[in-house]
Amino acid sequence: MNINETLRAFIQQAFQEIFGKKVENIALQATKKEFEGTHTLVVFPFSKELGEKPADIAQKIGNFLVEKCPIVEKCNAVQGFLNISLKKTAWLLVAKQLSEKKHFSLPAKNLKVVVEYSSPNTNKPLHLGHLRNIFLGFSISRMFSAYGYQVHKTQIINDRGIHICKSMLAYELFGKGETPDSSGLKGDHLIGKYYVMFDKLYKEQVQKLIAEGLTEEEAEKRAEAIQKAQEMLVKWEKGDSQVVELWKKLNGWVYEGFNATYAKLGVNFDSVYYESDTYLLGKDIIQEGLEKGIFYKKEDGSIWIDLTAEGLDHKLVLRADGTSVYITQDLGTADLRYKHHQMDKMIYVVGNEQDYHFKVLFLILKKLGRGYADGLHHLSYGMVELPTGKMKSREGTVVDADDLIEEVIGLAKAKTLEKMQAARTESSFSEVEKEKLFEMIGLGALKYFLLKIDPHKKILYNPEESVNFEGDAAPFIQYTHARIRSVLRKAQENNTNASWENYANLHSIEITLIYQLAEYANALQNAVEKYAPYILAQYVYELCKIFSIFYAECPILKAENAEAMQFRLLLCELTAETIKQGMYLLGIDVPEKM
RNA sequence: GGUUCCGUAGCUCAACUGGAUAGAGCAACUGCCUUCUAAGCAGUAGGUUACAGGUUCGAUUCCUGUCGGAAUCACCA
């Protein structure tokens, strides 16, 4: 039985029999707390069509439901709102259905989605902005998987270009053969160090040239460092073995560093694309577009597309010298992806600064007649900012990912030890268990903080107070789960097997809890359709709040009788399972005890 | 200048796609641990939803305009 569908069917019947009207799209919503009931029908929209006062319509529909619909207990018409209360037996039936746990993952749809996320540059370590990207991408992947999609997670690594050459050049100049082992630095941090060194050197040279009388623009072009870096790039493109060897060595270190961070975060990929393999792709598509008359060639030989009819500008797709620009290779990569995966959907997790780029990219693919173009989606998210303003790698105002991870785990450790000492439970955890717990809580808090916000809004990260351990935060959710597991362990010790089928004394908070548990499927669907993990985060948090009230109000192991206890244990089990599943989809683990 | 996104309590965020008296969490204040884990629960206080119009039974939500913030409009990626 599905409550919403049953109610809709009877409401439709009511309109038919009372007013002789067929009504579609009956919207039911959750009843506001201040009113009695759980489901509300808004009848204002029908008032005009039926020529009656909203309150009268509500009253008539209500009377009909009470009389005819077997799951309705009573109805309350308030102005144009009809608040419906269901029979307790209906709620017990819902609980019974939930106990079969079929709602956690949907049947396979035979649809494939490719999710691209993270996609870092190899010249510096990951930072807080990447973390938002990574958590969003990983969570979206799990959500689509639970929703029945076949999911392929991928990243495209930006491993070539002038920025890599900058690090390489600085390493050649100052590196003296330093390695991650000899320096004790993670590979990505080591390379990041040289990137910063390059920038310092470059700025000094620019300043000097300006002092000598050049304009800023000229100085930036003529500085020795940048010219050497460009020479290096040319050599790299020609396949100069010395440059390529250096490139391979340094990139290798960076990958080791990235992989260590990914492992720590608990995320992974099914495949990796490298720009060094794909940067020449897309030129044949340009040719195809020219032949189809979608692109046009300027006198200098550069190739463009006119998007003014779509309210956009003219856009360059190939340089006059025949080399690619960013969008050229993205066109090629899209085709390549489709060749590899024949996906129905492709989600690019990329910051909102590239909104325009993706708009153009999708539009061009559509004009080219690519069938897969309709399935492309840019999951755009806002920047993470600091109270001092935007993060800029070159200015050293970034929050490094590895540092941040250590920091939140440290905070979690301090907080957890404090709690354990207060409760005198520390001795019941082994050292290994404790370390694992600190990590789970620290990372959970960080992930939740970044995921609980609507992606298209920017995030303000305040190091002092952003990662919470109380209230609307992961530790509260993890704590709720641990609490439930504790009760369930105790219940097992003196296991009873009473039936709750005739449990009649259903408390109102128990109804609220069942209602919320049954909402899981809706929350998942809503989150998937909107590409929005925050909807799921919000759902789980709400569930935990409801459970906490239930926990405070309804004794479980000391319930008034055996059937009440058994029923509440079922609610506990379902809540724990729902929390665990929901958090899993966010990429967050929950502990058995804490 | 054009385009897009954002503006909600002191702070950080919600509001089920147009519904009822706009809700949570931090921070502040008051209670509750000899009873299943107090990272919790109960309560107080905090709002002209940036501003001005419009659409209608009804607007934080849709439309127009104004103000403020951000991004983008690169032969960078």
JSON list of N, CA and C in Angstrom, two decimals, chain A residues 419-450:
[
{"chain": "A", "resi": 419, "resn": "LYS", "atom": "N", "xyz": [34.41, 13.90, 25.52]},
{"chain": "A", "resi": 419, "resn": "LYS", "atom": "CA", "xyz": [33.11, 13.26, 25.77]},
{"chain": "A", "resi": 419, "resn": "LYS", "atom": "C", "xyz": [33.28, 11.90, 26.45]},
{"chain": "A", "resi": 420, "resn": "MET", "atom": "N", "xyz": [34.28, 11.16, 25.96]},
{"chain": "A", "resi": 420, "resn": "MET", "atom": "CA", "xyz": [34.51, 9.83, 26.51]},
{"chain": "A", "resi": 420, "resn": "MET", "atom": "C", "xyz": [34.90, 9.93, 27.99]},
{"chain": "A", "resi": 421, "resn": "GLN", "atom": "N", "xyz": [35.71, 10.91, 28.30]},
{"chain": "A", "resi": 421, "resn": "GLN", "atom": "CA", "xyz": [36.13, 11.06, 29.69]},
{"chain": "A", "resi": 421, "resn": "GLN", "atom": "C", "xyz": [34.96, 11.43, 30.58]},
{"chain": "A", "resi": 422, "resn": "ALA", "atom": "N", "xyz": [34.11, 12.32, 30.07]},
{"chain": "A", "resi": 422, "resn": "ALA", "atom": "CA", "xyz": [32.94, 12.71, 30.84]},
{"chain": "A", "resi": 422, "resn": "ALA", "atom": "C", "xyz": [32.03, 11.51, 31.09]},
{"chain": "A", "resi": 423, "resn": "ALA", "atom": "N", "xyz": [31.93, 10.64, 30.10]},
{"chain": "A", "resi": 423, "resn": "ALA", "atom": "CA", "xyz": [31.02, 9.49, 30.23]},
{"chain": "A", "resi": 423, "resn": "ALA", "atom": "C", "xyz": [31.76, 8.26, 30.75]},
{"chain": "A", "resi": 424, "resn": "ARG", "atom": "N", "xyz": [33.04, 8.39, 30.96]},
{"chain": "A", "resi": 424, "resn": "ARG", "atom": "CA", "xyz": [33.89, 7.27, 31.43]},
{"chain": "A", "resi": 424, "resn": "ARG", "atom": "C", "xyz": [33.75, 6.03, 30.56]},
{"chain": "A", "resi": 425, "resn": "THR", "atom": "N", "xyz": [33.83, 6.24, 29.25]},
{"chain": "A", "resi": 425, "resn": "THR", "atom": "CA", "xyz": [33.67, 5.09, 28.34]},
{"chain": "A", "resi": 425, "resn": "THR", "atom": "C", "xyz": [34.95, 4.82, 27.56]},
{"chain": "A", "resi": 426, "resn": "GLU", "atom": "N", "xyz": [35.98, 5.63, 27.80]},
{"chain": "A", "resi": 426, "resn": "GLU", "atom": "CA", "xyz": [37.17, 5.53, 26.97]},
{"chain": "A", "resi": 426, "resn": "GLU", "atom": "C", "xyz": [37.77, 4.12, 26.99]},
{"chain": "A", "resi": 427, "resn": "SER", "atom": "N", "xyz": [37.71, 3.47, 28.15]},
{"chain": "A", "resi": 427, "resn": "SER", "atom": "CA", "xyz": [38.35, 2.16, 28.28]},
{"chain": "A", "resi": 427, "resn": "SER", "atom": "C", "xyz": [37.68, 1.08, 27.43]},
{"chain": "A", "resi": 428, "resn": "SER", "atom": "N", "xyz": [36.45, 1.36, 26.97]},
{"chain": "A", "resi": 428, "resn": "SER", "atom": "CA", "xyz": [35.76, 0.34, 26.18]},
{"chain": "A", "resi": 428, "resn": "SER", "atom": "C", "xyz": [36.13, 0.40, 24.70]},
{"chain": "A", "resi": 429, "resn": "PHE", "atom": "N", "xyz": [37.03, 1.33, 24.33]},
{"chain": "A", "resi": 429, "resn": "PHE", "atom": "CA", "xyz": [37.50, 1.41, 22.94]},
{"chain": "A", "resi": 429, "resn": "PHE", "atom": "C", "xyz": [38.97, 1.02, 22.88]},
{"chain": "A", "resi": 430, "resn": "SER", "atom": "N", "xyz": [39.32, 0.22, 21.88]},
{"chain": "A", "resi": 430, "resn": "SER", "atom": "CA", "xyz": [40.73, -0.07, 21.65]},
{"chain": "A", "resi": 430, "resn": "SER", "atom": "C", "xyz": [41.37, 1.13, 20.96]},
{"chain": "A", "resi": 431, "resn": "GLU", "atom": "N", "xyz": [42.68, 1.17, 20.96]},
{"chain": "A", "resi": 431, "resn": "GLU", "atom": "CA", "xyz": [43.37, 2.28, 20.31]},
{"chain": "A", "resi": 431, "resn": "GLU", "atom": "C", "xyz": [42.99, 2.37, 18.83]},
{"chain": "A", "resi": 432, "resn": "VAL", "atom": "N", "xyz": [42.94, 1.23, 18.19]},
{"chain": "A", "resi": 432, "resn": "VAL", "atom": "CA", "xyz": [42.58, 1.20, 16.77]},
{"chain": "A", "resi": 432, "resn": "VAL", "atom": "C", "xyz": [41.17, 1.73, 16.56]},
{"chain": "A", "resi": 433, "resn": "GLU", "atom": "N", "xyz": [40.26, 1.28, 17.40]},
{"chain": "A", "resi": 433, "resn": "GLU", "atom": "CA", "xyz": [38.87, 1.74, 17.30]},
{"chain": "A", "resi": 433, "resn": "GLU", "atom": "C", "xyz": [38.78, 3.24, 17.49]},
{"chain": "A", "resi": 434, "resn": "LYS", "atom": "N", "xyz": [39.55, 3.75, 18.42]},
{"chain": "A", "resi": 434, "resn": "LYS", "atom": "CA", "xyz": [39.52, 5.19, 18.68]},
{"chain": "A", "resi": 434, "resn": "LYS", "atom": "C", "xyz": [40.00, 5.98, 17.46]},
{"chain": "A", "resi": 435, "resn": "GLU", "atom": "N", "xyz": [41.13, 5.56, 16.92]},
{"chain": "A", "resi": 435, "resn": "GLU", "atom": "CA", "xyz": [41.67, 6.28, 15.75]},
{"chain": "A", "resi": 435, "resn": "GLU", "atom": "C", "xyz": [40.67, 6.28, 14.60]},
{"chain": "A", "resi": 436, "resn": "LYS", "atom": "N", "xyz": [40.06, 5.13, 14.40]},
{"chain": "A", "resi": 436, "resn": "LYS", "atom": "CA", "xyz": [39.09, 5.00, 13.33]},
{"chain": "A", "resi": 436, "resn": "LYS", "atom": "C", "xyz": [37.89, 5.93, 13.57]},
{"chain": "A", "resi": 437, "resn": "LEU", "atom": "N", "xyz": [37.49, 5.98, 14.82]},
{"chain": "A", "resi": 437, "resn": "LEU", "atom": "CA", "xyz": [36.36, 6.82, 15.19]},
{"chain": "A", "resi": 437, "resn": "LEU", "atom": "C", "xyz": [36.67, 8.32, 14.99]},
{"chain": "A", "resi": 438, "resn": "PHE", "atom": "N", "xyz": [37.85, 8.74, 15.40]},
{"chain": "A", "resi": 438, "resn": "PHE", "atom": "CA", "xyz": [38.21, 10.15, 15.23]},
{"chain": "A", "resi": 438, "resn": "PHE", "atom": "C", "xyz": [38.15, 10.54, 13.75]},
{"chain": "A", "resi": 439, "resn": "GLU", "atom": "N", "xyz": [38.67, 9.63, 12.94]},
{"chain": "A", "resi": 439, "resn": "GLU", "atom": "CA", "xyz": [38.71, 9.89, 11.51]},
{"chain": "A", "resi": 439, "resn": "GLU", "atom": "C", "xyz": [37.29, 9.96, 10.94]},
{"chain": "A", "resi": 440, "resn": "MET", "atom": "N", "xyz": [36.46, 9.02, 11.36]},
{"chain": "A", "resi": 440, "resn": "MET", "atom": "CA", "xyz": [35.09, 8.97, 10.87]},
{"chain": "A", "resi": 440, "resn": "MET", "atom": "C", "xyz": [34.34, 10.24, 11.24]},
{"chain": "A", "resi": 441, "resn": "ILE", "atom": "N", "xyz": [34.53, 10.70, 12.46]},
{"chain": "A", "resi": 441, "resn": "ILE", "atom": "CA", "xyz": [33.82, 11.89, 12.94]},
{"chain": "A", "resi": 441, "resn": "ILE", "atom": "C", "xyz": [34.38, 13.15, 12.28]},
{"chain": "A", "resi": 442, "resn": "GLY", "atom": "N", "xyz": [35.69, 13.24, 12.22]},
{"chain": "A", "resi": 442, "resn": "GLY", "atom": "CA", "xyz": [36.30, 14.43, 11.63]},
{"chain": "A", "resi": 442, "resn": "GLY", "atom": "C", "xyz": [35.95, 14.57, 10.16]},
{"chain": "A", "resi": 443, "resn": "LEU", "atom": "N", "xyz": [36.16, 13.50, 9.41]},
{"chain": "A", "resi": 443, "resn": "LEU", "atom": "CA", "xyz": [35.85, 13.55, 7.97]},
{"chain": "A", "resi": 443, "resn": "LEU", "atom": "C", "xyz": [34.35, 13.73, 7.74]},
{"chain": "A", "resi": 444, "resn": "GLY", "atom": "N", "xyz": [33.56, 13.07, 8.57]},
{"chain": "A", "resi": 444, "resn": "GLY", "atom": "CA", "xyz": [32.10, 13.18, 8.45]},
{"chain": "A", "resi": 444, "resn": "GLY", "atom": "C", "xyz": [31.67, 14.63, 8.60]},
{"chain": "A", "resi": 445, "resn": "ALA", "atom": "N", "xyz": [32.22, 15.28, 9.62]},
{"chain": "A", "resi": 445, "resn": "ALA", "atom": "CA", "xyz": [31.86, 16.68, 9.88]},
{"chain": "A", "resi": 445, "resn": "ALA", "atom": "C", "xyz": [32.22, 17.55, 8.68]},
{"chain": "A", "resi": 446, "resn": "LEU", "atom": "N", "xyz": [33.38, 17.30, 8.13]},
{"chain": "A", "resi": 446, "resn": "LEU", "atom": "CA", "xyz": [33.84, 18.10, 6.99]},
{"chain": "A", "resi": 446, "resn": "LEU", "atom": "C", "xyz": [32.97, 17.86, 5.75]},
{"chain": "A", "resi": 447, "resn": "LYS", "atom": "N", "xyz": [32.73, 16.59, 5.46]},
{"chain": "A", "resi": 447, "resn": "LYS", "atom": "CA", "xyz": [31.92, 16.27, 4.28]},
{"chain": "A", "resi": 447, "resn": "LYS", "atom": "C", "xyz": [30.52, 16.84, 4.41]},
{"chain": "A", "resi": 448, "resn": "TYR", "atom": "N", "xyz": [29.94, 16.64, 5.59]},
{"chain": "A", "resi": 448, "resn": "TYR", "atom": "CA", "xyz": [28.57, 17.12, 5.80]},
{"chain": "A", "resi": 448, "resn": "TYR", "atom": "C", "xyz": [28.50, 18.63, 5.66]},
{"chain": "A", "resi": 449, "resn": "PHE", "atom": "N", "xyz": [29.49, 19.30, 6.21]},
{"chain": "A", "resi": 449, "resn": "PHE", "atom": "CA", "xyz": [29.52, 20.77, 6.13]},
{"chain": "A", "resi": 449, "resn": "PHE", "atom": "C", "xyz": [29.50, 21.23, 4.67]},
{"chain": "A", "resi": 450, "resn": "LEU", "atom": "N", "xyz": [30.24, 20.53, 3.82]},
{"chain": "A", "resi": 450, "resn": "LEU", "atom": "CA", "xyz": [30.31, 20.95, 2.42]},
{"chain": "A", "resi": 450, "resn": "LEU", "atom": "C", "xyz": [29.11, 20.48, 1.61]}
]
